JSON list of C-alpha atoms and ligand atoms in Angstrom, two decimals:
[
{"chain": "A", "resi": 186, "resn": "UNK", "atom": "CA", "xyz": [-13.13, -40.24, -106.56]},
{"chain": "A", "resi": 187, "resn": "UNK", "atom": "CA", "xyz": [-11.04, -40.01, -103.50]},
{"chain": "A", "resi": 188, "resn": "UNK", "atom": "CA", "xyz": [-9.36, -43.11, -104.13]},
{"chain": "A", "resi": 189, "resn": "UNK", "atom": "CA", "xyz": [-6.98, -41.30, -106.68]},
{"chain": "A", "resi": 190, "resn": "UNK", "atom": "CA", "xyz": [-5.75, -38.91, -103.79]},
{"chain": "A", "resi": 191, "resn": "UNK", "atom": "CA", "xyz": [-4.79, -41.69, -101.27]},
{"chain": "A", "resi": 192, "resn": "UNK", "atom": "CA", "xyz": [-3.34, -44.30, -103.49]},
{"chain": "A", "resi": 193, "resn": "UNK", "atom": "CA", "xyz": [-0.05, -44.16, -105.15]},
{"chain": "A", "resi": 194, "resn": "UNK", "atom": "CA", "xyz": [-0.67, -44.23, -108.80]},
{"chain": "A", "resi": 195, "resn": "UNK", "atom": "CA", "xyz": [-1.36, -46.40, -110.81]},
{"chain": "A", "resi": 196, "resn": "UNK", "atom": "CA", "xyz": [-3.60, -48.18, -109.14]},
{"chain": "A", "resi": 197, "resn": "UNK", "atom": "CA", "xyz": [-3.01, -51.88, -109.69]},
{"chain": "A", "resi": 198, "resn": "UNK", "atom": "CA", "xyz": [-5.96, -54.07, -110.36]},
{"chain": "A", "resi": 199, "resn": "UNK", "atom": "CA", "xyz": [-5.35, -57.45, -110.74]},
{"chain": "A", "resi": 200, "resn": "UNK", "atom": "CA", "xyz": [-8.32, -59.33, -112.82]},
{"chain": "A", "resi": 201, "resn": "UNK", "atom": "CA", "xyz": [-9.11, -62.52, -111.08]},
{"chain": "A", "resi": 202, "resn": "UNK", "atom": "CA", "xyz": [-10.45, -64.14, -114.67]},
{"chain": "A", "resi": 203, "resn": "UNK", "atom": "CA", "xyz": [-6.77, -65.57, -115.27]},
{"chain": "A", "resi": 204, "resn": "UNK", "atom": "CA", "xyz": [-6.83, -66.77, -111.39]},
{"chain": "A", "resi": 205, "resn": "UNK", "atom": "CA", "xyz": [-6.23, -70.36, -110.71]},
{"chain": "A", "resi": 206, "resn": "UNK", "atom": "CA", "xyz": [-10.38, -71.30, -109.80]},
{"chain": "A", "resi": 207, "resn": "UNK", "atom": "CA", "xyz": [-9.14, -74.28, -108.03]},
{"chain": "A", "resi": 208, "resn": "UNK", "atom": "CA", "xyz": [-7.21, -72.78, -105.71]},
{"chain": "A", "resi": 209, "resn": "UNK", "atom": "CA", "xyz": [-9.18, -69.14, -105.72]},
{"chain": "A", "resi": 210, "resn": "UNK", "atom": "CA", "xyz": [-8.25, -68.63, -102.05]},
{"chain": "A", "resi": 211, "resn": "UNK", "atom": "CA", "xyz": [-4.79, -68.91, -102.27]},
{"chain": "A", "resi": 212, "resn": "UNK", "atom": "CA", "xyz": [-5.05, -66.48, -105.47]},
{"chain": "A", "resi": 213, "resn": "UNK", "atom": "CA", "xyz": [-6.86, -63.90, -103.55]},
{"chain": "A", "resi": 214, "resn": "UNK", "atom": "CA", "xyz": [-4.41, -64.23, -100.47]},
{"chain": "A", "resi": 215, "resn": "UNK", "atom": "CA", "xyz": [-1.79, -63.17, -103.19]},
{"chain": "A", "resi": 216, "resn": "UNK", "atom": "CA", "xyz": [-3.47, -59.85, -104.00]},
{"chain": "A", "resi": 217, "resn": "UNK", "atom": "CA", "xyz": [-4.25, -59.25, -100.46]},
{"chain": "A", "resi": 218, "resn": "UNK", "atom": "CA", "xyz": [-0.67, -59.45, -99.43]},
{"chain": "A", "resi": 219, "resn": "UNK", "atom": "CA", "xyz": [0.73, -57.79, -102.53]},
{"chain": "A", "resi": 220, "resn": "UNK", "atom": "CA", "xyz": [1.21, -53.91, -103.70]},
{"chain": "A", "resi": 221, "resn": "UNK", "atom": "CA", "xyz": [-2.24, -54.58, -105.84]},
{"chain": "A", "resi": 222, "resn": "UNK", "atom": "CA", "xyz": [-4.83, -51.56, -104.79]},
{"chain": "A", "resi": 223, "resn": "UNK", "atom": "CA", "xyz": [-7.91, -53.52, -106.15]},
{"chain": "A", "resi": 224, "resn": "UNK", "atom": "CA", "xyz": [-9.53, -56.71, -107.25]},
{"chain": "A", "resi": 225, "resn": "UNK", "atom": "CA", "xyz": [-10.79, -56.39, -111.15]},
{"chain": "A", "resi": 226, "resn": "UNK", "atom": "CA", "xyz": [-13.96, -59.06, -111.43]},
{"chain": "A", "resi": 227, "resn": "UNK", "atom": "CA", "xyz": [-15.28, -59.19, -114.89]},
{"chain": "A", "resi": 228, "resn": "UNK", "atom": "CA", "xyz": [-18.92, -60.70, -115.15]},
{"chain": "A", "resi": 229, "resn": "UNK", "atom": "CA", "xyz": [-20.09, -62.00, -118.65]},
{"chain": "A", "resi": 230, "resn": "UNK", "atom": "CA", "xyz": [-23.33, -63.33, -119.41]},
{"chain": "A", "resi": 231, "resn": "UNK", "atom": "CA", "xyz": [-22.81, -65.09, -123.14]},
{"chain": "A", "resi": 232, "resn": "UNK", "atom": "CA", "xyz": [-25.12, -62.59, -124.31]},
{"chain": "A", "resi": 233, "resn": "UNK", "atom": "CA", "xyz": [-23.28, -58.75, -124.65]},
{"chain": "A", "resi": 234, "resn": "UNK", "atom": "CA", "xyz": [-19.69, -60.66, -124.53]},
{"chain": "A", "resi": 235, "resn": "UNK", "atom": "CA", "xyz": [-18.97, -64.08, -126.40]},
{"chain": "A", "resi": 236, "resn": "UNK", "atom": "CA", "xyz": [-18.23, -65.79, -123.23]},
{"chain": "A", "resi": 237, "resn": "UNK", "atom": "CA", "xyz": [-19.69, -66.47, -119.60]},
{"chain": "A", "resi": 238, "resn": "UNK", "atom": "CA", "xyz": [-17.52, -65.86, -116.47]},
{"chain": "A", "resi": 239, "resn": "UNK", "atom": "CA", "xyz": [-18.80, -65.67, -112.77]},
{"chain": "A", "resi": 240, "resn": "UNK", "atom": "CA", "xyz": [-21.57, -63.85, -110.90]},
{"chain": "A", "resi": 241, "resn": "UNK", "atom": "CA", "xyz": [-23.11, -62.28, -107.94]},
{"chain": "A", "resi": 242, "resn": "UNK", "atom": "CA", "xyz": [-22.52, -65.56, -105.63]},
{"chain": "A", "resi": 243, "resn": "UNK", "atom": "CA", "xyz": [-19.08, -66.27, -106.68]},
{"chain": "A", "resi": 244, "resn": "UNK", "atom": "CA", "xyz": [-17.87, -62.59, -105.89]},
{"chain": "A", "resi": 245, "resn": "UNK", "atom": "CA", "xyz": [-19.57, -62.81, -102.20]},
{"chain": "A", "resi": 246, "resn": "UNK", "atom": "CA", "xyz": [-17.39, -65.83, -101.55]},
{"chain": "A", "resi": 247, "resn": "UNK", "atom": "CA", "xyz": [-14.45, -64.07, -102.29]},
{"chain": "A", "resi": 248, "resn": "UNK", "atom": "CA", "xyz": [-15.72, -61.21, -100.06]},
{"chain": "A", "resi": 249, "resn": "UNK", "atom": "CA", "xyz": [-15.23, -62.92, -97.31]},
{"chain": "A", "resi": 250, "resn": "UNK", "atom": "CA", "xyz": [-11.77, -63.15, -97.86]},
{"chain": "A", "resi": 251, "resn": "UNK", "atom": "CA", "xyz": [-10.39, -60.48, -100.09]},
{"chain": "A", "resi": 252, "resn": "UNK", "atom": "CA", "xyz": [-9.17, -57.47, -98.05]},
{"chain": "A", "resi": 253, "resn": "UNK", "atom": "CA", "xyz": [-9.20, -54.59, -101.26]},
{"chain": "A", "resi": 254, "resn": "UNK", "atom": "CA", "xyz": [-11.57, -52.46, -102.95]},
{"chain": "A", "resi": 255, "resn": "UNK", "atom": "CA", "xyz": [-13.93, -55.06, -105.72]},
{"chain": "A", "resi": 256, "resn": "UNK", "atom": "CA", "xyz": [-13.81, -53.11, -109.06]},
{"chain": "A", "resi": 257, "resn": "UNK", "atom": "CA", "xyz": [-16.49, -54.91, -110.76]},
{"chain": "A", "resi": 258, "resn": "UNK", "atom": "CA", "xyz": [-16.71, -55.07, -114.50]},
{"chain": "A", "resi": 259, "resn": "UNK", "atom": "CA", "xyz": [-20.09, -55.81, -115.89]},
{"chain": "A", "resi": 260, "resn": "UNK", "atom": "CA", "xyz": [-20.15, -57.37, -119.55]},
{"chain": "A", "resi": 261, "resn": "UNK", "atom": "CA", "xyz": [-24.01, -57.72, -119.50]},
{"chain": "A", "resi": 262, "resn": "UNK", "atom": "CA", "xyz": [-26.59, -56.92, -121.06]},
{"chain": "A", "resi": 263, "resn": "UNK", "atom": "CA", "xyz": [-29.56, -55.01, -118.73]},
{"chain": "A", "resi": 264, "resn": "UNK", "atom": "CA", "xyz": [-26.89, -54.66, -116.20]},
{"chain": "A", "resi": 265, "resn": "UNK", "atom": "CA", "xyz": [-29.50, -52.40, -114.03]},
{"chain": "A", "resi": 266, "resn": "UNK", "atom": "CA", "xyz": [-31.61, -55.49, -113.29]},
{"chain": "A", "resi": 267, "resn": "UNK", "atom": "CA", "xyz": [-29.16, -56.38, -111.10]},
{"chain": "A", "resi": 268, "resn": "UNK", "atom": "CA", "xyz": [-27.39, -53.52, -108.75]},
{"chain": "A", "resi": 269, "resn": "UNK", "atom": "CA", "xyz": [-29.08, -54.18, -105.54]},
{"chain": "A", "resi": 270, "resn": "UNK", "atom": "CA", "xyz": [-27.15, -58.02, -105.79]},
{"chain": "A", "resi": 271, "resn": "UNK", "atom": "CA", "xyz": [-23.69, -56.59, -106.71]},
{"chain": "A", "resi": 272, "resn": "UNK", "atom": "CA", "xyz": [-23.95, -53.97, -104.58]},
{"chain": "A", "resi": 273, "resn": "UNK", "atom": "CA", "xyz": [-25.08, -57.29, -101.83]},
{"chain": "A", "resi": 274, "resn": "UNK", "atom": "CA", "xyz": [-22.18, -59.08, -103.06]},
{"chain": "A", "resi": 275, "resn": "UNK", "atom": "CA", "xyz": [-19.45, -56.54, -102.10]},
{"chain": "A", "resi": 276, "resn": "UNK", "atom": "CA", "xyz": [-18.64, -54.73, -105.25]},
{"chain": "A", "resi": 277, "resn": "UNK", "atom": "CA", "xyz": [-17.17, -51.05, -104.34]},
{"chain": "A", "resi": 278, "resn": "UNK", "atom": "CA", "xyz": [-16.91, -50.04, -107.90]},
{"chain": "A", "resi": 279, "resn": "UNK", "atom": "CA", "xyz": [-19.72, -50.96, -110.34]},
{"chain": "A", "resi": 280, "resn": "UNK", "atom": "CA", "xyz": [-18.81, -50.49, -114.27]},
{"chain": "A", "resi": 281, "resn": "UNK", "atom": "CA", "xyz": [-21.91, -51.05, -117.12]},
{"chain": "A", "resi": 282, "resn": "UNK", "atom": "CA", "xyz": [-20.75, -50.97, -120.50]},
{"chain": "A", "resi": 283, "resn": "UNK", "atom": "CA", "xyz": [-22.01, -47.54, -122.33]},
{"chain": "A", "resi": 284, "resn": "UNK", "atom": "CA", "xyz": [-23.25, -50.14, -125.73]},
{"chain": "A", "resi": 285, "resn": "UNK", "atom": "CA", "xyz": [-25.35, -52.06, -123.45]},
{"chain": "A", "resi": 286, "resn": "UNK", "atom": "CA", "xyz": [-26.92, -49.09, -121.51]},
{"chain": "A", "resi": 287, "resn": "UNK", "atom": "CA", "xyz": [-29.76, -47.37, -122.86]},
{"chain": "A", "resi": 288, "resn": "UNK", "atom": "CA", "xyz": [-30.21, -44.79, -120.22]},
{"chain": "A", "resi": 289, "resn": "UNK", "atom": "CA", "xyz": [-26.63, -44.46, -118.97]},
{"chain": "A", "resi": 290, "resn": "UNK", "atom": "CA", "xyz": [-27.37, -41.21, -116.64]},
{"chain": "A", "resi": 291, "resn": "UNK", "atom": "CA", "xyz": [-30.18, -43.23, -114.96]},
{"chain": "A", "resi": 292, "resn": "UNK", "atom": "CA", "xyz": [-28.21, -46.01, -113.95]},
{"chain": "A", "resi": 293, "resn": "UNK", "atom": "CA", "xyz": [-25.09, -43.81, -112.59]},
{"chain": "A", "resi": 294, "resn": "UNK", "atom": "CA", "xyz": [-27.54, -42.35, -110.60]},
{"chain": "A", "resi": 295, "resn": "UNK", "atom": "CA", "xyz": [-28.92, -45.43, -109.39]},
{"chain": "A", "resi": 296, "resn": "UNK", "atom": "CA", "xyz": [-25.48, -47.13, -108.85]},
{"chain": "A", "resi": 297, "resn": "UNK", "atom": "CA", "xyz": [-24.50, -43.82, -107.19]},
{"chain": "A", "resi": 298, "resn": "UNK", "atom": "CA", "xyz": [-27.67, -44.18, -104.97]},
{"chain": "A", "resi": 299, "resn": "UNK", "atom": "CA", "xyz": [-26.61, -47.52, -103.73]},
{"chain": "A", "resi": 300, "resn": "UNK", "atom": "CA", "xyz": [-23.39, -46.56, -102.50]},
{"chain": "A", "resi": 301, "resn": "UNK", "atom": "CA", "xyz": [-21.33, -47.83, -104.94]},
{"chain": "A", "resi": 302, "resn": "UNK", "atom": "CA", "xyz": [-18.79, -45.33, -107.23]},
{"chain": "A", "resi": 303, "resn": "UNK", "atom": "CA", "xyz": [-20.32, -45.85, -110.82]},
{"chain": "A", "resi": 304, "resn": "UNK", "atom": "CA", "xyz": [-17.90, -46.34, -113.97]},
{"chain": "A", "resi": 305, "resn": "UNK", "atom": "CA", "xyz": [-18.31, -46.82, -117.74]},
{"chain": "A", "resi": 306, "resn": "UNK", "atom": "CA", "xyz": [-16.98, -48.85, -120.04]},
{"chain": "A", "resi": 307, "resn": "UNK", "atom": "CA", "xyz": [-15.84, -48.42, -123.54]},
{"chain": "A", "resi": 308, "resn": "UNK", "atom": "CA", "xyz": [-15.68, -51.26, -126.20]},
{"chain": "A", "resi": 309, "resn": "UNK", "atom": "CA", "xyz": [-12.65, -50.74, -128.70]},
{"chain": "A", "resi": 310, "resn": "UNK", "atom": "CA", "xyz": [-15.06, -49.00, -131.19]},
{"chain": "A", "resi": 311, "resn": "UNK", "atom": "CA", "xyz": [-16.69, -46.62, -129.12]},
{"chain": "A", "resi": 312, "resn": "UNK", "atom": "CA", "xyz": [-15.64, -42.93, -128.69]},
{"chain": "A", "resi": 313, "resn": "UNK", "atom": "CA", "xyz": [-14.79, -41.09, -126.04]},
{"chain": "A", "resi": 314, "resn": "UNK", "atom": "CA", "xyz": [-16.64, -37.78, -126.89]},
{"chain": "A", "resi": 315, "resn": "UNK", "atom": "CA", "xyz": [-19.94, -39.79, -126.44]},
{"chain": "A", "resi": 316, "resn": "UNK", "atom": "CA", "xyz": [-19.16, -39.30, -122.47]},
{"chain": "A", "resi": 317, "resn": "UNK", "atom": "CA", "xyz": [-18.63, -35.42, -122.71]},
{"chain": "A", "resi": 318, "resn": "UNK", "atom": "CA", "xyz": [-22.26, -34.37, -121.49]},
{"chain": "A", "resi": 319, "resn": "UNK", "atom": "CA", "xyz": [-21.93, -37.06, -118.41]},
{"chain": "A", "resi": 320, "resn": "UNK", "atom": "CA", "xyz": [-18.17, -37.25, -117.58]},
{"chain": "A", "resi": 321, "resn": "UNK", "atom": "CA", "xyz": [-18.78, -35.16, -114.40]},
{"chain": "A", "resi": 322, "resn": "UNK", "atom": "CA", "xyz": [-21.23, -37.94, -113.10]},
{"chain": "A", "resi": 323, "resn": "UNK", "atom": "CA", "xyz": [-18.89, -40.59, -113.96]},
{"chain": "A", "resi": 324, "resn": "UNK", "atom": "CA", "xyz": [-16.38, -41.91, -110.65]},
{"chain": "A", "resi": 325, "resn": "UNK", "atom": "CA", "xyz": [-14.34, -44.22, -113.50]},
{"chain": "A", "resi": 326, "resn": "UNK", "atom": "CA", "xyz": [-14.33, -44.88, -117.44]},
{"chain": "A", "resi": 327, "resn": "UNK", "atom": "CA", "xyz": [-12.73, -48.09, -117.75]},
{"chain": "A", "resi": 328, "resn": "UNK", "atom": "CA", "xyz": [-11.13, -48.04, -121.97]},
{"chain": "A", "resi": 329, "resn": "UNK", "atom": "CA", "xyz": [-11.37, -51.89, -122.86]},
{"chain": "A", "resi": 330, "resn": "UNK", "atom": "CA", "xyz": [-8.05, -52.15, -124.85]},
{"chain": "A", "resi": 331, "resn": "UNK", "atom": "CA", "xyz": [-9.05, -55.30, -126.14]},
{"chain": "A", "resi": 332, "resn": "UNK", "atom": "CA", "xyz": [-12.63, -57.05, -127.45]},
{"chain": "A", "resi": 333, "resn": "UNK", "atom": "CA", "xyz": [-14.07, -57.86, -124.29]},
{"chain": "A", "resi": 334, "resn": "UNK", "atom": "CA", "xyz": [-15.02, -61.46, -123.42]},
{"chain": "A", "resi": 335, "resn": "UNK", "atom": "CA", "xyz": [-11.38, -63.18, -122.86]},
{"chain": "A", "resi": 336, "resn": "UNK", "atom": "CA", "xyz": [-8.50, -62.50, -121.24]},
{"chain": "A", "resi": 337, "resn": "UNK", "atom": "CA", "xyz": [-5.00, -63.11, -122.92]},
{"chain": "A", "resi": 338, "resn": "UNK", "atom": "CA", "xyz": [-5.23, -60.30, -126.35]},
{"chain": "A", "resi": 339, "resn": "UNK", "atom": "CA", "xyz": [-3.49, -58.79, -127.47]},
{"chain": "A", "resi": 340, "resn": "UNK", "atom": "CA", "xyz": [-3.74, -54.28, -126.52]},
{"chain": "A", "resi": 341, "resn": "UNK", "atom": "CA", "xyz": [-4.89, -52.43, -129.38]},
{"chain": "A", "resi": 342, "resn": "UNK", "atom": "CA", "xyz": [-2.45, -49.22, -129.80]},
{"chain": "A", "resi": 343, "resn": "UNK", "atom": "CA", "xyz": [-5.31, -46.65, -130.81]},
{"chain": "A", "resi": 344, "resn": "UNK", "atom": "CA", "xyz": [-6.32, -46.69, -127.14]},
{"chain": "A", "resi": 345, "resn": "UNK", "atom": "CA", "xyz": [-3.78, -44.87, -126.06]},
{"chain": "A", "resi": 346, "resn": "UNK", "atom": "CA", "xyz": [-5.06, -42.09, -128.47]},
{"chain": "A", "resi": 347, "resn": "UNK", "atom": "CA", "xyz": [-8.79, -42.46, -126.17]},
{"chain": "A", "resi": 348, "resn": "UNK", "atom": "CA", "xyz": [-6.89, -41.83, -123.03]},
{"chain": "A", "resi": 349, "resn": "UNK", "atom": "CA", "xyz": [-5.39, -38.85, -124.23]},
{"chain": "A", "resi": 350, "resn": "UNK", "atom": "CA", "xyz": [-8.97, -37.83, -125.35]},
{"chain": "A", "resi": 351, "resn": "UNK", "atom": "CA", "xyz": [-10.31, -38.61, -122.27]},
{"chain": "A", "resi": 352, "resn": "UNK", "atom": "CA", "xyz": [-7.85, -37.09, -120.01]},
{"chain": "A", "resi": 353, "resn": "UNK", "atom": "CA", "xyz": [-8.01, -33.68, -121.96]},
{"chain": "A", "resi": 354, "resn": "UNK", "atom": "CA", "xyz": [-11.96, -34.23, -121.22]},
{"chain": "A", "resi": 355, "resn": "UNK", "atom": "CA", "xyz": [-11.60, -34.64, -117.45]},
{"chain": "A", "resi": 356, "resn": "UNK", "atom": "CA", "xyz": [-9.39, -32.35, -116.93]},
{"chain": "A", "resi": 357, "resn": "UNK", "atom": "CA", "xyz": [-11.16, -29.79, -119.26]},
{"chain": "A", "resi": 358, "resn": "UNK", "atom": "CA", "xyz": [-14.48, -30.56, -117.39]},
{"chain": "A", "resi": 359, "resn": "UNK", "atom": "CA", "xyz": [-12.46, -30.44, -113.78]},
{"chain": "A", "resi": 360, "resn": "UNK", "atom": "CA", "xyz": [-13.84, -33.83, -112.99]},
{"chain": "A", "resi": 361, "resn": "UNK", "atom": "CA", "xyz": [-12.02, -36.27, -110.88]},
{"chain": "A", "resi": 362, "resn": "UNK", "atom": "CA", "xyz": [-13.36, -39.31, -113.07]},
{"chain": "A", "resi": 363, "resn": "UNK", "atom": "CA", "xyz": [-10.20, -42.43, -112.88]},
{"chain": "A", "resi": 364, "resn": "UNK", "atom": "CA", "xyz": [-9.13, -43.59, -116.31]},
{"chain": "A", "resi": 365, "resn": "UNK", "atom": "CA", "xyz": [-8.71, -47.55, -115.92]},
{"chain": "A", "resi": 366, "resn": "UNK", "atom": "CA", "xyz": [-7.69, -49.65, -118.79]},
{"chain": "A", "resi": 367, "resn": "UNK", "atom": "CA", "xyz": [-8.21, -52.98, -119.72]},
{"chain": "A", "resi": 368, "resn": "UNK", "atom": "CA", "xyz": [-6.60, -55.75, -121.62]},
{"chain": "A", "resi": 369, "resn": "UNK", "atom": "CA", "xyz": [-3.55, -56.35, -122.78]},
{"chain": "A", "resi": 370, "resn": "UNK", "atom": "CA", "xyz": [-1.54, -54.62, -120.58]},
{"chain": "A", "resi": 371, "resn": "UNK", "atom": "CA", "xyz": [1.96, -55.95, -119.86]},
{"chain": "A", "resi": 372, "resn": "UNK", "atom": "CA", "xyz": [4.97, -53.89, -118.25]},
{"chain": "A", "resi": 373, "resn": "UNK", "atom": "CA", "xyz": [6.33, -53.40, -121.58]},
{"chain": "A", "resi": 374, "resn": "UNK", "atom": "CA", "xyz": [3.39, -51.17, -122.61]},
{"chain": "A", "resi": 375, "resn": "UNK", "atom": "CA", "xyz": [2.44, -50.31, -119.38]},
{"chain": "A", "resi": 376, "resn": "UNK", "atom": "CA", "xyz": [4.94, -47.77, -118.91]},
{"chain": "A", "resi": 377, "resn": "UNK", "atom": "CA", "xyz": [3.44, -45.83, -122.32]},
{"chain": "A", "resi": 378, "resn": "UNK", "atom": "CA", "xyz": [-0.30, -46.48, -120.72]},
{"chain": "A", "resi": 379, "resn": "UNK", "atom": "CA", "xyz": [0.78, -44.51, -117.72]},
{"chain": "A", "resi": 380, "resn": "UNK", "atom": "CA", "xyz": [2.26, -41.59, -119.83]},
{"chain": "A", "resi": 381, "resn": "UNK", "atom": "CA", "xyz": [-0.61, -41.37, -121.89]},
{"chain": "A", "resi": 382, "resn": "UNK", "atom": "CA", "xyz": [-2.74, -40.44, -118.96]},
{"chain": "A", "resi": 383, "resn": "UNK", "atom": "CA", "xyz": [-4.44, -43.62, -117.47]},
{"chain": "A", "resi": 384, "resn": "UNK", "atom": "CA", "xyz": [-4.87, -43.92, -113.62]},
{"chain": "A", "resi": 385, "resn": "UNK", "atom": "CA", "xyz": [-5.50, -47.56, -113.36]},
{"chain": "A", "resi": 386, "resn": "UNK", "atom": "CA", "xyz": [-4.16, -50.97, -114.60]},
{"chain": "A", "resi": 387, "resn": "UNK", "atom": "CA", "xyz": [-6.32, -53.64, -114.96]},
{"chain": "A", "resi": 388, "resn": "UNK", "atom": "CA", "xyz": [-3.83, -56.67, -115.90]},
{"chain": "A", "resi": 389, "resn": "UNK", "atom": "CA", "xyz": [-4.70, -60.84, -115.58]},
{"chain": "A", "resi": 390, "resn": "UNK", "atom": "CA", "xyz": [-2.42, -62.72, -117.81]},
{"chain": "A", "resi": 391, "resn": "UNK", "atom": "CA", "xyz": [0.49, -60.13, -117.13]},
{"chain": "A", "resi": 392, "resn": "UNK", "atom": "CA", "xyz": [0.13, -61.29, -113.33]},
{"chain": "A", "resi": 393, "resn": "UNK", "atom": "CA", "xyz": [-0.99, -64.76, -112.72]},
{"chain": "A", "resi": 394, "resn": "UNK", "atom": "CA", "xyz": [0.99, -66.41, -115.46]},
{"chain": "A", "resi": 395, "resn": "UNK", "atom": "CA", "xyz": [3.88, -64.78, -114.11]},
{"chain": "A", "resi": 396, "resn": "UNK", "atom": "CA", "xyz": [6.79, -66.70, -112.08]},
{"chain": "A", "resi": 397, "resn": "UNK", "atom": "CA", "xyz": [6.36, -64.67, -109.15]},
{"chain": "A", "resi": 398, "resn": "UNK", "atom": "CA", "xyz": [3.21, -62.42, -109.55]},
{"chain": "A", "resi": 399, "resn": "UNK", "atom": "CA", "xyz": [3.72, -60.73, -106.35]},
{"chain": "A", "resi": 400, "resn": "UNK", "atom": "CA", "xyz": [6.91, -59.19, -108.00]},
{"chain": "A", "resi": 401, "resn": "UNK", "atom": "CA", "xyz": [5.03, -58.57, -111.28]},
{"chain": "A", "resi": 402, "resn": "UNK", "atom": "CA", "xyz": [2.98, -56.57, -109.11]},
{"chain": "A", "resi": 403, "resn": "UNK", "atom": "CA", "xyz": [5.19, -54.74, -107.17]},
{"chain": "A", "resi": 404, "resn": "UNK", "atom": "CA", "xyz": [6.80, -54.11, -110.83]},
{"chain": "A", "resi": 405, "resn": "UNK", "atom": "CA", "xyz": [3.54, -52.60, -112.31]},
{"chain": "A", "resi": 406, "resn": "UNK", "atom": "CA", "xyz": [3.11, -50.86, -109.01]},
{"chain": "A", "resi": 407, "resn": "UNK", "atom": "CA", "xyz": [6.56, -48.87, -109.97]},
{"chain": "A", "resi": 408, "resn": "UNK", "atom": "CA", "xyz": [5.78, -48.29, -113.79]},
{"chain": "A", "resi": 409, "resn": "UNK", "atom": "CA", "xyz": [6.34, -44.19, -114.37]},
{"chain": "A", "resi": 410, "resn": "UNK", "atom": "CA", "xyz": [8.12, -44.13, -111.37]},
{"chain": "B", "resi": 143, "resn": "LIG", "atom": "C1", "xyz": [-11.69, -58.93, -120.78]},
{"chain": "B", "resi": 143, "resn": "LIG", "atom": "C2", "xyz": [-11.73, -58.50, -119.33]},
{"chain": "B", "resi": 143, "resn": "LIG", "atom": "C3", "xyz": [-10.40, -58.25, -118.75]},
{"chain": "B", "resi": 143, "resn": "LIG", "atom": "C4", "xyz": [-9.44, -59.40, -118.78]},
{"chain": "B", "resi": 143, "resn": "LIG", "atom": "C5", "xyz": [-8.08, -58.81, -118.95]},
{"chain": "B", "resi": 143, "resn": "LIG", "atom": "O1", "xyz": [-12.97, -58.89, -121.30]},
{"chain": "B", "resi": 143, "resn": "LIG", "atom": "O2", "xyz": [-12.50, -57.32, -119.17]},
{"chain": "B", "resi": 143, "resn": "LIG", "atom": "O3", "xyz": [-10.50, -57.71, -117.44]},
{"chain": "B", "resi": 143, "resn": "LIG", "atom": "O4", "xyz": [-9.47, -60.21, -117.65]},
{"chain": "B", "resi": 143, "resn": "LIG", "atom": "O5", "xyz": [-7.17, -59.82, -119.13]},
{"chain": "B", "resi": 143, "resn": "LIG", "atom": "P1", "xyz": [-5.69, -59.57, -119.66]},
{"chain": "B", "resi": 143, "resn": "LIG", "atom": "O6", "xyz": [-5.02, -58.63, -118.72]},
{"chain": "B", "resi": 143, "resn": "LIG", "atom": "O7", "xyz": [-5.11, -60.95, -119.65]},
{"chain": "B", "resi": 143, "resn": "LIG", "atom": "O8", "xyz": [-5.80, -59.00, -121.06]},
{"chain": "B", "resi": 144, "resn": "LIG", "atom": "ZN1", "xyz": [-12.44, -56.33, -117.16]}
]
């Protein structure tokens, strides 16, 4: 994916579950005006995730505002049902979860099709190597780093061992596939994240319960550095 050449790394994706939904504009002129490269919007239906978030109509609203790349997270079950409508609702980057996707090349293809950059996601207990026959035709892998469904865990350490996996894959494979993790990231462990090979930092609680989160940001922005 392009994206990797023009940004500075790592990309910074704040996820807009932690936002304040009562004043959702005045979150997402925050991210606009800060170092942040995308907006992370996780979708859960109650049904492949414990919990139920936003959808399609929500994200359109903040469309109309938001002035970055939408890196959308689907935690749904059948997520191919419903690609045309993200794709309608602005979402740049479309991410199915590989446990909830029975014919995984199929629907790259399909998000692919659409004009959207296609990524998969990984719960906690699912391995890397189950990607090594498709990595090429995969734009992202997003590692959840956490059971996904809530924001606020707490990172679980062994995915750092995945990204190392999964960076020896890409790079074996010459693929330009982003690694973006999820959950759990604060800049304590972020700087580790980053060494371990991960492109992208997907972080909510780290950056909206922060004092200032445009400096948490422009912190997370400098991680590696
Ligand atoms: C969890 C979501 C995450 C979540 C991350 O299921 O996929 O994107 O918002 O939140 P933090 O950064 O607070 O762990
Ligand atoms: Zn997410």
């Amino acid at each position: 994916m392009s994206a990797t050449k023009t940004i500075k790394m790592p990309i910074i994706a704040p996820s807009i579950l932690s936002a304040d939904f009562l004043n959702l504009g005045r979150d997402i002129e925050m991210v606009n005006k800060s170092e942040a490269d995308w907006f992370h919007l996780d979708v859960m239906d109650g049904r492949f995730v414990p919990n139920i978030s936003y959808g399609m109509s929500i994200i359109a609203q903040m469309k109309k505002l938001a002035t970055k790349t939408f890196d959308v997270h689907l935690m749904i079950v059948e997520p191919e049902k419903y690609f045309e409508e993200f794709k309608k609702a602005g979402a740049d980057i479309l991410t199915i979860h590989y446990e909830a996707s029975t014919h995984l090349h199929r629907s790259l293809q399909a998000i692919k099709s659409l004009g959207m950059k296609a990524g998969v996601s990984l719960n906690p207990h699912t391995p890397v190597h189950l990607l090594e026959n498709i990595i090429t035709d995969i734009d992202l892998v997003l590692i959840m780093s956490v059971n996904p469904g809530f924001g606020g865990q707490k990172f679980i350490p062994q995915s750092l061992d995945k990204v190392r996996a999964l960076r020896q894959m890409i790079t074996a494979a010459g693929a330009n596939t982003i690694i973006e993790i999820d959950g759990g990231v604060t800049l304590e462990n972020a700087p580790e994240i980053v060494a371990a090979g991960t492109d992208a930092l997907v972080a909510g609680n780290t950056v909206f319960t922060a004092p200032d989160p445009l400096e948490m940001i422009k912190k997370l922005k400098r991680v590696g550095k």
